[in-house]
mmCIF file of C-alpha atoms and ligand atoms in Angstrom:
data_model
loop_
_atom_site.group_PDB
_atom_site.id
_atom_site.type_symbol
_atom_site.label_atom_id
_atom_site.label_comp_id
_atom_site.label_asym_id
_atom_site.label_seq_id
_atom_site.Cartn_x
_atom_site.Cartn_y
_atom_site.Cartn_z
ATOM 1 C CA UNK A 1 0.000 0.000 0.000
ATOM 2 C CA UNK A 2 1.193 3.655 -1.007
ATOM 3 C CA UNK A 3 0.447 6.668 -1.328
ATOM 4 C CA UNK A 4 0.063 7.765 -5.270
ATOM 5 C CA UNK A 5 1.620 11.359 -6.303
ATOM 6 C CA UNK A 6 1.142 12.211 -10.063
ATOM 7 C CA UNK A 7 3.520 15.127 -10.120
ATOM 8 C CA UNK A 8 3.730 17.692 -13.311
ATOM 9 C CA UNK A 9 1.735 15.291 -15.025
ATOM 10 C CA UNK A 10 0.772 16.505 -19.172
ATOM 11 C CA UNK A 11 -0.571 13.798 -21.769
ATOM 12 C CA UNK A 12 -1.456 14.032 -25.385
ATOM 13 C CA UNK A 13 -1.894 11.022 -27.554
ATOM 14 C CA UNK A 14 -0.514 13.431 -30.519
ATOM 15 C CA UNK A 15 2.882 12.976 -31.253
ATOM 16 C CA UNK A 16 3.734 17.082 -31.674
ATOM 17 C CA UNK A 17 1.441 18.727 -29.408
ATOM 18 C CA UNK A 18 0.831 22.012 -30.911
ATOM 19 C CA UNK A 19 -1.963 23.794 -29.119
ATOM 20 C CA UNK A 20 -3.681 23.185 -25.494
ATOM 21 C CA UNK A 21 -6.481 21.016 -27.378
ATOM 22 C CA UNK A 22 -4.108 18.319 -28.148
ATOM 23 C CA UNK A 23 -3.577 17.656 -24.292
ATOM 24 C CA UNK A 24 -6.187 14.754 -23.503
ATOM 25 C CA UNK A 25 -4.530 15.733 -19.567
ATOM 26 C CA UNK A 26 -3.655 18.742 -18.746
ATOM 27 C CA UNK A 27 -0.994 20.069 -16.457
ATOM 28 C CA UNK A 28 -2.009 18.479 -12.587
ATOM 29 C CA UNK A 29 -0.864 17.693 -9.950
ATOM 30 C CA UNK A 30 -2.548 14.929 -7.765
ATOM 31 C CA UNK A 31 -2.324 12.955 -4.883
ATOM 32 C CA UNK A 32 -4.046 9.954 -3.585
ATOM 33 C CA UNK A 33 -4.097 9.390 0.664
ATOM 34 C CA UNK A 34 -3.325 5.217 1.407
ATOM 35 C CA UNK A 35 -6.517 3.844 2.062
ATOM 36 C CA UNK A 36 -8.482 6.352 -0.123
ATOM 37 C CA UNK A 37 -11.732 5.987 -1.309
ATOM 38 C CA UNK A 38 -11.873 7.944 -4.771
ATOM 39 C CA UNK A 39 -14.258 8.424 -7.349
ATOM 40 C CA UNK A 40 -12.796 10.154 -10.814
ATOM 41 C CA UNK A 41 -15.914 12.076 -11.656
ATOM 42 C CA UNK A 42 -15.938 13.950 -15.592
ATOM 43 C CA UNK A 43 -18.208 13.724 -18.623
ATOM 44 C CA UNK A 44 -17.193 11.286 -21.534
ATOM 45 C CA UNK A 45 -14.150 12.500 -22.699
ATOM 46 C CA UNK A 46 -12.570 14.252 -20.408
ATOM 47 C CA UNK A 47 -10.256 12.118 -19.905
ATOM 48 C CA UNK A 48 -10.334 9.926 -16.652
ATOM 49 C CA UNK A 49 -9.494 6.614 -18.611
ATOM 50 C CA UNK A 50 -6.453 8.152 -19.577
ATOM 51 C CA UNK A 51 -5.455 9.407 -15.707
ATOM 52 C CA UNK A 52 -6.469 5.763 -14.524
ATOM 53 C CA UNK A 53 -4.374 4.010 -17.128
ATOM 54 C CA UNK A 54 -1.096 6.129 -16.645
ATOM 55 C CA UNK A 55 -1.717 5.372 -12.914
ATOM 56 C CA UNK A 56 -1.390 1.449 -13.599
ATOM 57 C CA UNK A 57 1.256 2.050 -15.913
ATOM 58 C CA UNK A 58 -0.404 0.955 -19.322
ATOM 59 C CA UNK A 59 -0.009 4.615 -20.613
ATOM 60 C CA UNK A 60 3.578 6.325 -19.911
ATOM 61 C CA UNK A 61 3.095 9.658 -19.928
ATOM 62 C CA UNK A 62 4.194 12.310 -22.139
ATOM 63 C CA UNK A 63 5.155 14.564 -19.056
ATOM 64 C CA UNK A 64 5.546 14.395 -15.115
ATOM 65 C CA UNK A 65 6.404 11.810 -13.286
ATOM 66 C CA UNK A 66 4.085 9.089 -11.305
ATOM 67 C CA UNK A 67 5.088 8.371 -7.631
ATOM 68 C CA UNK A 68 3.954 5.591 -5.578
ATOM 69 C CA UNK A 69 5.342 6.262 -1.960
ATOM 70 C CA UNK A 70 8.847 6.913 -2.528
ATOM 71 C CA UNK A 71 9.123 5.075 -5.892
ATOM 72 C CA UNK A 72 9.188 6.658 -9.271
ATOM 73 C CA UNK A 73 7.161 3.943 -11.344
ATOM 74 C CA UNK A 74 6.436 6.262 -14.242
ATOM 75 C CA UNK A 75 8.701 3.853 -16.550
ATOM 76 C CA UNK A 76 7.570 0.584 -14.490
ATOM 77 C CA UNK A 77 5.320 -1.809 -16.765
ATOM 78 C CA UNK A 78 1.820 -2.369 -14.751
ATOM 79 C CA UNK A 79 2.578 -5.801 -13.309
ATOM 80 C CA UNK A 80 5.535 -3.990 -11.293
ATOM 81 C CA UNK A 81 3.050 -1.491 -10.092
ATOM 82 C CA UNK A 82 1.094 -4.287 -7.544
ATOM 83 C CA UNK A 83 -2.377 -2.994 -8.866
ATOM 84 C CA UNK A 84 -6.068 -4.173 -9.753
ATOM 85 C CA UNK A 85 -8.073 -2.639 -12.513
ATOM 86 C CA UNK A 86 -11.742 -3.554 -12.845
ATOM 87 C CA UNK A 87 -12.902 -2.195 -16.745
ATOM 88 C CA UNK A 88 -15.874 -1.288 -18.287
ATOM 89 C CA UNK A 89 -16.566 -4.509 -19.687
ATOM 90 C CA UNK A 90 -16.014 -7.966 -18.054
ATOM 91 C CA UNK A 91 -12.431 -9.702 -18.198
ATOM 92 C CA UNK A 92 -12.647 -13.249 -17.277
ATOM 93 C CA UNK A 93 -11.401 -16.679 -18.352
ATOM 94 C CA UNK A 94 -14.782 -18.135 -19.753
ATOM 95 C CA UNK A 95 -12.965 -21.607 -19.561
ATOM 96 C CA UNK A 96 -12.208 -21.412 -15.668
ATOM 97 C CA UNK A 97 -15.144 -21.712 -13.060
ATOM 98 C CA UNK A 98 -15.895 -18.729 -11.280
ATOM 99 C CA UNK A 99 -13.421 -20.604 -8.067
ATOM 100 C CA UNK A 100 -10.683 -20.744 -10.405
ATOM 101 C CA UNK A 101 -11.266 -17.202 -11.452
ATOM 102 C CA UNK A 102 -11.290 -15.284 -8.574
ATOM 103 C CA UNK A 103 -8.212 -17.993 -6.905
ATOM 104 C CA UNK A 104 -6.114 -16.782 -10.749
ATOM 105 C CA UNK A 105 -4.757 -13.387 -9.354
ATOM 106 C CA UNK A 106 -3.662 -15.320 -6.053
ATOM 107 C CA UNK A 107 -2.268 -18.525 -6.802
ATOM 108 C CA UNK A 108 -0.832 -16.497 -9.490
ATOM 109 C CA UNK A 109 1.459 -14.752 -6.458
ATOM 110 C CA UNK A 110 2.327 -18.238 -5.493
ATOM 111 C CA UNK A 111 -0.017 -17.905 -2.510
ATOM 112 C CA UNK A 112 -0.909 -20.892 -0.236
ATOM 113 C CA UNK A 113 -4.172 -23.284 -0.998
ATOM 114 C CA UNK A 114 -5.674 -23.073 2.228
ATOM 115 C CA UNK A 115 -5.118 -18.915 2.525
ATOM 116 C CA UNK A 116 -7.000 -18.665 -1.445
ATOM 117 C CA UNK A 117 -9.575 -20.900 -0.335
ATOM 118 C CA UNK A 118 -10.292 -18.773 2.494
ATOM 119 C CA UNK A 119 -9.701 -15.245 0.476
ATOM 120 C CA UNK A 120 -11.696 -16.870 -2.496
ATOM 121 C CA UNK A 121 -14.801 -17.387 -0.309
ATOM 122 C CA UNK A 122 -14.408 -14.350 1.486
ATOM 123 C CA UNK A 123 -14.964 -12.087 -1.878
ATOM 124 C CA UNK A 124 -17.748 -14.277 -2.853
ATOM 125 C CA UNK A 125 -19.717 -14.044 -0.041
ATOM 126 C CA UNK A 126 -18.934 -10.320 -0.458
ATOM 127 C CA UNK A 127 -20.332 -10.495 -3.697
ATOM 128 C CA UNK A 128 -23.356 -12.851 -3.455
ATOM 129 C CA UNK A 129 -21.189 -15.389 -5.700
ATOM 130 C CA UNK A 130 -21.004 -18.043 -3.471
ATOM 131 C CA UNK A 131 -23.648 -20.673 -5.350
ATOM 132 C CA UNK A 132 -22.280 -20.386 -8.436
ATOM 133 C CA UNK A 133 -18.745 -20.545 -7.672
ATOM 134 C CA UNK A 134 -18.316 -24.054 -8.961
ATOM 135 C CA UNK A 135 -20.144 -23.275 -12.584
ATOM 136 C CA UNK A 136 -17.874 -22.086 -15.607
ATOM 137 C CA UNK A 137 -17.855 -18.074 -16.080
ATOM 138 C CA UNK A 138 -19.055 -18.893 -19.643
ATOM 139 C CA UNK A 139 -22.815 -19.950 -18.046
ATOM 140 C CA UNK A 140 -22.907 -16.508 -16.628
ATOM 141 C CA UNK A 141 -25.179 -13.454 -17.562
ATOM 142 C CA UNK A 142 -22.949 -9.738 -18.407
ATOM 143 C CA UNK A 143 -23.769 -9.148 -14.563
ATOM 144 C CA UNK A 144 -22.511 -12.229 -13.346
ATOM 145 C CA UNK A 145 -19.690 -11.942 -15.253
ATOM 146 C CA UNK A 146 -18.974 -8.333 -14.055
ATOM 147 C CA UNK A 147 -19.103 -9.153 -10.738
ATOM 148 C CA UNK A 148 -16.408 -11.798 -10.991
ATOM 149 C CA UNK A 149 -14.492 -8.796 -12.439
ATOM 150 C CA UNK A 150 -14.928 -7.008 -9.278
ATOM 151 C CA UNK A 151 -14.015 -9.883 -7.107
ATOM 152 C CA UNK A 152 -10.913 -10.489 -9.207
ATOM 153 C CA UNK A 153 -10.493 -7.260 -8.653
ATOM 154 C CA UNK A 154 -10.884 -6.699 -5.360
ATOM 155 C CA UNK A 155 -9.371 -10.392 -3.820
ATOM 156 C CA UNK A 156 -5.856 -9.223 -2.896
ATOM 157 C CA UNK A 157 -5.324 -7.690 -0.193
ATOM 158 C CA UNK A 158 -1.718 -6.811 -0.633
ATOM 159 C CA UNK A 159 -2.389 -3.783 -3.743
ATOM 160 C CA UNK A 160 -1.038 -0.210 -3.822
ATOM 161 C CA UNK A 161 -4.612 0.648 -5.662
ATOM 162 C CA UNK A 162 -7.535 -0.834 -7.146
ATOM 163 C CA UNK A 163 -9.225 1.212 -9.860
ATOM 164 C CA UNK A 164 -12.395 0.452 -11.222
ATOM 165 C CA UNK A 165 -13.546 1.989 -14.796
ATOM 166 C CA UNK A 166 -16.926 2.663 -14.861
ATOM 167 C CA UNK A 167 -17.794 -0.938 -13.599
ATOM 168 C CA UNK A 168 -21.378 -1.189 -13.332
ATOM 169 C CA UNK A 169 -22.293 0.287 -16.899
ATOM 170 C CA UNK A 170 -22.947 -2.995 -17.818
ATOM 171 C CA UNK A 171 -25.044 -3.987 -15.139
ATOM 172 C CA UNK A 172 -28.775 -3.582 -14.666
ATOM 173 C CA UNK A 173 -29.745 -0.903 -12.679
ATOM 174 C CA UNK A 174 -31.426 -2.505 -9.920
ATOM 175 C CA UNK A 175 -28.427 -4.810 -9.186
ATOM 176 C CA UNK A 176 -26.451 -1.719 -9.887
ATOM 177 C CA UNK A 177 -28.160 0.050 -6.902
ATOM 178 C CA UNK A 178 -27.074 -2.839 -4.937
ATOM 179 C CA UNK A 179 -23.483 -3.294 -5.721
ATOM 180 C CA UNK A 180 -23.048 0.811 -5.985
ATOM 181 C CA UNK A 181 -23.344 0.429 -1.452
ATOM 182 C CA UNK A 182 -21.992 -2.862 -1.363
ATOM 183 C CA UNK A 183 -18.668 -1.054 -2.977
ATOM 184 C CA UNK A 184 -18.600 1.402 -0.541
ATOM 185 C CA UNK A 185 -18.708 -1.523 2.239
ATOM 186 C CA UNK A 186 -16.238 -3.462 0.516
ATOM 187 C CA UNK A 187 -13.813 -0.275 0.997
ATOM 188 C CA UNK A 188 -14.394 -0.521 4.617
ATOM 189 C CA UNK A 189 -13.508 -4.098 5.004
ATOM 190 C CA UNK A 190 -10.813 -4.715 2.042
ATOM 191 C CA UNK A 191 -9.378 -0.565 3.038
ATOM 192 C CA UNK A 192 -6.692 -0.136 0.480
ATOM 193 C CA UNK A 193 -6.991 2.623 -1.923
ATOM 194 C CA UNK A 194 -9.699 2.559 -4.691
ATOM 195 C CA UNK A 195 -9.843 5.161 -7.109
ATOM 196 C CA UNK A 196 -13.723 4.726 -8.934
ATOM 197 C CA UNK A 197 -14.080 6.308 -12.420
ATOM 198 C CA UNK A 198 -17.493 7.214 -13.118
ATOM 199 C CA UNK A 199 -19.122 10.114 -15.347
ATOM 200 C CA UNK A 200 -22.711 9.615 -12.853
ATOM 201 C CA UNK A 201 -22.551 11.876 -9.420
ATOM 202 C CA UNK A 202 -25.123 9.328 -7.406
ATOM 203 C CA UNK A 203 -22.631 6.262 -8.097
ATOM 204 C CA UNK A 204 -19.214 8.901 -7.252
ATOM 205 C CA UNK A 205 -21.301 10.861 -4.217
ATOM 206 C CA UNK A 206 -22.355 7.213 -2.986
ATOM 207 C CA UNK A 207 -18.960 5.185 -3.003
ATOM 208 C CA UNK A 208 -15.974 8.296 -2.213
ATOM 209 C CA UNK A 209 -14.792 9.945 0.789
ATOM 210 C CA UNK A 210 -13.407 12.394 -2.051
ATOM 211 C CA UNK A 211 -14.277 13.133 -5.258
ATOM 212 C CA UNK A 212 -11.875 14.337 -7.956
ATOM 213 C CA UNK A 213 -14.570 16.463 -10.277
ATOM 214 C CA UNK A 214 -12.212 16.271 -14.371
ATOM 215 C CA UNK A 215 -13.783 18.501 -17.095
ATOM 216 C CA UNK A 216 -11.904 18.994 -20.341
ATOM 217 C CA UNK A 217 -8.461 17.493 -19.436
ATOM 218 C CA UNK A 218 -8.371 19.738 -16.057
ATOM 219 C CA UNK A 219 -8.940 18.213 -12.094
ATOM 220 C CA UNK A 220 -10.744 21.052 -11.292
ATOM 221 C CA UNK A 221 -11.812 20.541 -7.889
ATOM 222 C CA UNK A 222 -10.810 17.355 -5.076
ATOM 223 C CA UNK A 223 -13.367 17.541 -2.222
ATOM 224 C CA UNK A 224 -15.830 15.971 -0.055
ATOM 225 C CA UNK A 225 -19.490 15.583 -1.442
ATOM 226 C CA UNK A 226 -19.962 18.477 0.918
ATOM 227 C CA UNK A 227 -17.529 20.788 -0.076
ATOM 228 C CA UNK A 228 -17.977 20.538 -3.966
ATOM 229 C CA UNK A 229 -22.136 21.308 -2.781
ATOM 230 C CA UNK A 230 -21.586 24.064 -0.413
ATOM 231 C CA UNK A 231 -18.661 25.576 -2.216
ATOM 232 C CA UNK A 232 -18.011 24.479 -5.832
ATOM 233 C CA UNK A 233 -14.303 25.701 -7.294
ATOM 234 C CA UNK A 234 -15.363 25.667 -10.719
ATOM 235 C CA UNK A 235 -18.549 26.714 -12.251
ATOM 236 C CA UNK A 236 -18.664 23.426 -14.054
ATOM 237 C CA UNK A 237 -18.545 21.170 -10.695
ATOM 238 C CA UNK A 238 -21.670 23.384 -9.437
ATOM 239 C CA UNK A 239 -23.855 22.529 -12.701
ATOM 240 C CA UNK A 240 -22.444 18.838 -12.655
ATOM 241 C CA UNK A 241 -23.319 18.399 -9.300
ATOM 242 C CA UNK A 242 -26.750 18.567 -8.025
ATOM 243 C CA UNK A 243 -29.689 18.035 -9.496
ATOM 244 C CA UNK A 244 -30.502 20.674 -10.563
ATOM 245 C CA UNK A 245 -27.085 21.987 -10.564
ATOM 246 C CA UNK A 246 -25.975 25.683 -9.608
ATOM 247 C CA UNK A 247 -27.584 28.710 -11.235
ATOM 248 C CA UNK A 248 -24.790 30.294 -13.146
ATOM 249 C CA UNK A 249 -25.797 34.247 -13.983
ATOM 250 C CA UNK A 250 -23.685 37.153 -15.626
ATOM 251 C CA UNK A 251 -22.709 39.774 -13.040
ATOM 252 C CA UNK A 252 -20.409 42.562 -12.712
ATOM 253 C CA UNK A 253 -18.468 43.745 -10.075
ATOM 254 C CA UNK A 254 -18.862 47.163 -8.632
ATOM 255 C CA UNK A 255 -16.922 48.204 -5.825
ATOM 256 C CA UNK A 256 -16.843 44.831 -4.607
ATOM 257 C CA UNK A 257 -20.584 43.892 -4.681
ATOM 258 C CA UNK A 258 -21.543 42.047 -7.452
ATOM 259 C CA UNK A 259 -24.684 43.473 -9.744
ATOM 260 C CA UNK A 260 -27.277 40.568 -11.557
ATOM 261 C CA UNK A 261 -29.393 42.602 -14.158
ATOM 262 C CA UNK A 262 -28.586 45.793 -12.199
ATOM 263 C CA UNK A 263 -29.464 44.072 -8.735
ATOM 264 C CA UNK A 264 -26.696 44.027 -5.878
ATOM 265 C CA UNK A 265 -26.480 40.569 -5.001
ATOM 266 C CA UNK A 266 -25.045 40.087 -1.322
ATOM 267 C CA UNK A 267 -22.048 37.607 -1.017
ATOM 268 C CA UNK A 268 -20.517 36.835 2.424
ATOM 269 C CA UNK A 269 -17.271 38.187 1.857
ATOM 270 C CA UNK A 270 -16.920 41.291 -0.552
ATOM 271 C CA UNK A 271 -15.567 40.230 -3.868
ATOM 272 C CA UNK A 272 -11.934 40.950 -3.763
ATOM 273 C CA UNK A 273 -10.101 42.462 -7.253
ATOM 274 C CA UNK A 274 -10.785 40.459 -10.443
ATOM 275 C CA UNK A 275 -9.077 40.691 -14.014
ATOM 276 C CA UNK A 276 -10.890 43.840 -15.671
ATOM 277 C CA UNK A 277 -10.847 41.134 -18.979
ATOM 278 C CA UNK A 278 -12.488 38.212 -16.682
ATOM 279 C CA UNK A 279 -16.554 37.054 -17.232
ATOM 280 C CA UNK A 280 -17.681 37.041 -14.276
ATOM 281 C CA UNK A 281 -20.560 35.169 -13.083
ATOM 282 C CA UNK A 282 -22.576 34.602 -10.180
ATOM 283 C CA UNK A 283 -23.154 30.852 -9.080
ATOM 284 C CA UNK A 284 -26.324 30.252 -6.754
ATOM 285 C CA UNK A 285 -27.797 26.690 -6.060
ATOM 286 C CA UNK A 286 -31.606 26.705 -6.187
ATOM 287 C CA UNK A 287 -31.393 25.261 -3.074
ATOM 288 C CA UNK A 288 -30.336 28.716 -1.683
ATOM 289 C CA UNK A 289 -32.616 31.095 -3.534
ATOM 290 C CA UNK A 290 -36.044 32.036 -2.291
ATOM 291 C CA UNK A 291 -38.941 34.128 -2.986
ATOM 292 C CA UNK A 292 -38.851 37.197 -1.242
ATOM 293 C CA UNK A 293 -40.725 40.508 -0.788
ATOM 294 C CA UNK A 294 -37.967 42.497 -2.358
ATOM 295 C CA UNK A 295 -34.640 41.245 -4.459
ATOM 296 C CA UNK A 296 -34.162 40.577 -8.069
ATOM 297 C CA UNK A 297 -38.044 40.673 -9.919
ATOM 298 C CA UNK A 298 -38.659 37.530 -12.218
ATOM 299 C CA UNK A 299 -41.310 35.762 -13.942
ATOM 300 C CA UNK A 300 -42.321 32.520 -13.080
ATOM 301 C CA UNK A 301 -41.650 29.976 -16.091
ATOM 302 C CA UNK A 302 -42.077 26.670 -14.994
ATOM 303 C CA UNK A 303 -43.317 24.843 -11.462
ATOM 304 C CA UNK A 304 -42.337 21.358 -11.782
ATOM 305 C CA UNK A 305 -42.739 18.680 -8.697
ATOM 306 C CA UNK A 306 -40.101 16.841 -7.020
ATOM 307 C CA UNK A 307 -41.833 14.950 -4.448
ATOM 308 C CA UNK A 308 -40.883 16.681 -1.249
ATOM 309 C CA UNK A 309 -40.056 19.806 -3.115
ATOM 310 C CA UNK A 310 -41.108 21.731 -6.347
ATOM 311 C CA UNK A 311 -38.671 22.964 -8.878
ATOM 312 C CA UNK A 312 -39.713 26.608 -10.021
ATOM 313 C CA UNK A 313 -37.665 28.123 -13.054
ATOM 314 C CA UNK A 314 -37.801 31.669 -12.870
ATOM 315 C CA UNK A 315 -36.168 34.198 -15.371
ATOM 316 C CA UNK A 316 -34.389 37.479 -14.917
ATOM 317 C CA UNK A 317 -33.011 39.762 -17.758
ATOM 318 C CA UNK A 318 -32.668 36.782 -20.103
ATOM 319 C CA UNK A 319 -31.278 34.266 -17.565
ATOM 320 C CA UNK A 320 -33.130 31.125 -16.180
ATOM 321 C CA UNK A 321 -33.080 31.033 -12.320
ATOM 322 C CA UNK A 322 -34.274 27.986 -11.000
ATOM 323 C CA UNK A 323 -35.120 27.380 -6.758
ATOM 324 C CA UNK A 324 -36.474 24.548 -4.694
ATOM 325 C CA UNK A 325 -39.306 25.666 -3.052
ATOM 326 C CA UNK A 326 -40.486 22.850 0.294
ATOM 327 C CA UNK A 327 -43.836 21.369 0.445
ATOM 328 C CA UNK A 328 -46.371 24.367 1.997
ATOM 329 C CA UNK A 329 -44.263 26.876 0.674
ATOM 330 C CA UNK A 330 -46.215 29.044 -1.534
ATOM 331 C CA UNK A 331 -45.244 30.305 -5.111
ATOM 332 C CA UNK A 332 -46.123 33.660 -5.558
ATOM 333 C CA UNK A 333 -48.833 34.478 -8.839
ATOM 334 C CA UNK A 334 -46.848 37.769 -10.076
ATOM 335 C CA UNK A 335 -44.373 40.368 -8.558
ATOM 336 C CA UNK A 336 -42.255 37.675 -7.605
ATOM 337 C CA UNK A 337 -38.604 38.702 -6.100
ATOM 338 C CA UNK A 338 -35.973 36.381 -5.496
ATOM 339 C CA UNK A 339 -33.243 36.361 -2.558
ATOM 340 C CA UNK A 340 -29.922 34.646 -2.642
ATOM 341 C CA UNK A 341 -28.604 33.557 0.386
ATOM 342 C CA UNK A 342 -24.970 35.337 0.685
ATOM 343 C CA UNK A 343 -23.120 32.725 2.568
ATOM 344 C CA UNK A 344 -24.339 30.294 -0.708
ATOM 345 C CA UNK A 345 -23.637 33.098 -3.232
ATOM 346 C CA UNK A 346 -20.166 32.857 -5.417
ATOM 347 C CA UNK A 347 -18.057 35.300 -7.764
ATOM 348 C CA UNK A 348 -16.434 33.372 -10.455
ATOM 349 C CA UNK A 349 -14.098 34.846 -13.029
ATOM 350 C CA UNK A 350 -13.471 32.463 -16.063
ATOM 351 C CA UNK A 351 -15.096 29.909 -14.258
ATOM 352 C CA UNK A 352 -13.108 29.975 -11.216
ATOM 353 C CA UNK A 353 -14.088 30.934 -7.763
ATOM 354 C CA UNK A 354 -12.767 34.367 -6.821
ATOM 355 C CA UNK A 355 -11.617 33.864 -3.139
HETATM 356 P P1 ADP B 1 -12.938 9.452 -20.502
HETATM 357 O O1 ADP B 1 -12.449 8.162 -19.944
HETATM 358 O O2 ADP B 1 -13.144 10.517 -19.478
HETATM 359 O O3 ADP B 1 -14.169 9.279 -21.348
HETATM 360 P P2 ADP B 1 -10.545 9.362 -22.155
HETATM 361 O O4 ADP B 1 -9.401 9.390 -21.219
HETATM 362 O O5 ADP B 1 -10.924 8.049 -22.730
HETATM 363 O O6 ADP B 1 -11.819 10.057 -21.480
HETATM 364 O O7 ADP B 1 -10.262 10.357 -23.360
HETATM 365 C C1 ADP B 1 -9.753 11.679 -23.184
HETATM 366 C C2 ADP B 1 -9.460 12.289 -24.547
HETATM 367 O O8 ADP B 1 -8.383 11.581 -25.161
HETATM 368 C C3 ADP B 1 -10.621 12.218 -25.532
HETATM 369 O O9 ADP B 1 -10.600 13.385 -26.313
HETATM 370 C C4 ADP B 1 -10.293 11.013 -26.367
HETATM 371 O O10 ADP B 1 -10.843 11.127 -27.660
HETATM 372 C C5 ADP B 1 -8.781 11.022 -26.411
HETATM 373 N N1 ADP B 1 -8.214 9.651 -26.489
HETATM 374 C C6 ADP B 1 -8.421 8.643 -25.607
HETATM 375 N N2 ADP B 1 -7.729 7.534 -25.964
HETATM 376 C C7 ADP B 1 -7.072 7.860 -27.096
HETATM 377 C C8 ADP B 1 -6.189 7.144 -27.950
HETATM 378 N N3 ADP B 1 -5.830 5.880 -27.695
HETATM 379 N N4 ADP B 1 -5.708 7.800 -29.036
HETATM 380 C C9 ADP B 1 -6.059 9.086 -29.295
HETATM 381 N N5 ADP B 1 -6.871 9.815 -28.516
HETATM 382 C C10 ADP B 1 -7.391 9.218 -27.450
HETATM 383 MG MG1 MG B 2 -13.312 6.206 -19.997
#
């Protein structure tokens, strides 16, 4: 076990990288605690395969180096790296029964019968495979065959990292539900590092302890489920995240208070100096706006129920404003104003936060 430290770290899969679109990574630095639990968290694209595979070592890349502890293993192949990668799509000898598939990775290590016939039974009682460990993998549905996947992945105990790829895409979604907690508990009991790629916030806000939020190449924000809610870096992680996600309005800046459509909008702290150059926008989560008797006028566009909530988008000067307004709450008919709460209201310039 190890602590992982991608340091400088740039990769393009074009030979003579010209401009900053032919970096599939961007410039990062990144480090992942022992004992982690991680989920890689970007649209299609954005390239969290390619941080995951330079990590196990079958992508070298094109700058920075990749630390685990104190050893540079940038130029070590991945069986020198002492890893487990679970992939999209089930790998798993359909020959071998699902026994022999899960034991591969450990009598592979040369390890004792009696301590993979304990380990072996272990994962597949973790896994709900224990009645079918004696049947060939071939018999097996996708699911069935994904979870061995998982078990192969996840039966040593001796790993710097185990990094799933968007596991459960192939698996239905009521099983997925299942195994989405069961992963989380599996981190508790197995406790080395697992670093879970997916591009869906319930299955990365579920499983990780910390979420590393990628958009375009870029780790643009590492934080608790809490912190990228209360107080997203980017613009991008506050309309990822959430459902809806963070109401991102045009502003300017005058002498430190911002303006929305000519409104002063309160923020907790006054905006400190920005690039004259910079967009700025405000970023608001409609959990944080309410109706009010004086504030920024709208019309009402759309009420749309959420169960315990309703969803009302407003609009203001050409921008949708959308809030979450509770069960008894009413929605007023016309002359509506909206509040934002300032300890929820952000500056960003360029996207960014402005601290
Ligand atoms: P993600 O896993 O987040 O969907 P990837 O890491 O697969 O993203 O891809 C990141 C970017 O790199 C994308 O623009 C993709 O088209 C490009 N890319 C990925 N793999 C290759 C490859 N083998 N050759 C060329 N470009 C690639
Ligand atoms: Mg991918």
């Amino acid at each position: 076990m190890a602590r992982i430290a991608l340091k400088d770290l740039r990769h393009s899969y074009v030979a003579d990288p010209a401009g900053e679109a032919d970096w599939a990574l961007k410039r990062m630095d990144v480090e992942w605690a022992d004992g982690g639990a991680y989920a890689l968290l970007g649209p299609s694209g954005c390239g969290k395969t390619t941080l995951l595979n330079i990590i196990s070592g079958l992508l070298i890349p094109s700058e920075g180096r990749v630390w685990f502890g104190d050893r540079d293993v940038t130029d070590d192949p991945p069986d020198h790296r002492n890893i487990a990668q679970v992939f999209q799509f089930p790998v798993v000898y359909d020959t071998m029964t699902v026994y022999e598939n899960l034991a591969f990775p450990l009598r592979n290590r040369g390890m004792e019968k009696a301590l993979v016939d304990t380990r072996v039974r272990q994962i597949a009682a973790m896994l709900d495979l224990e009645a079918t460990l004696g049947r060939r993998a071939s018999g097996l549905t996708a699911d069935g065959k994904q979870k061995i996947s998982l078990g192969r992945g996840l039966v040593r105990s001796d790993v710097n990292v185990i990094m799933f790829d968007e596991p459960l895409t192939v698996i239905d979604p009521h099983l997925k539900w299942q195994l989405r907690s069961k992963l989380k508990e599996l981190h508790k009991e197995v406790g080395a590092t697992m670093i879970y790629v997916t591009h869906d916030q319930t299955e990365a806000l579920t499983f990780a302890d910390q979420v590393v939020v990628m958009h375009d190449g870029t780790v643009v924000q590492i934080g608790t489920p809490v912190e990228l809610f209360e107080r997203p870096r980017h613009t991008f992680v506050g309309h990822f995240i959430g459902s809806p996600g963070m109401n991102v309005l045009p502003c300017t800046v005058v002498d430190g208070v911002p303006q929305f459509g000519g409104h002063p909008v309160r923020t907790e702290h006054p905006v400190g100096t920005v690039q004259p150059e910079a967009a700025l926008e405000i970023g608001v989560r409609p959990e944080f706006v309410s109706f009010a008797p004086a504030g920024v006028p709208v019309d009402i566009v759309k009420v749309s129920d959420a169960g315990r909530y309703r969803v009302v988008e407003t609009r203001h000067a050409g921008s949708a404003i959308k809030l979450l307004v509770m069960d008894g709450q009413e929605v007023p008919a016309d002359g509506a104003c909206l509040s934002f709460d300032p300890a929820h209201t952000q500056v960003y310039a360029d996207g960014w936060m402005v601290t």
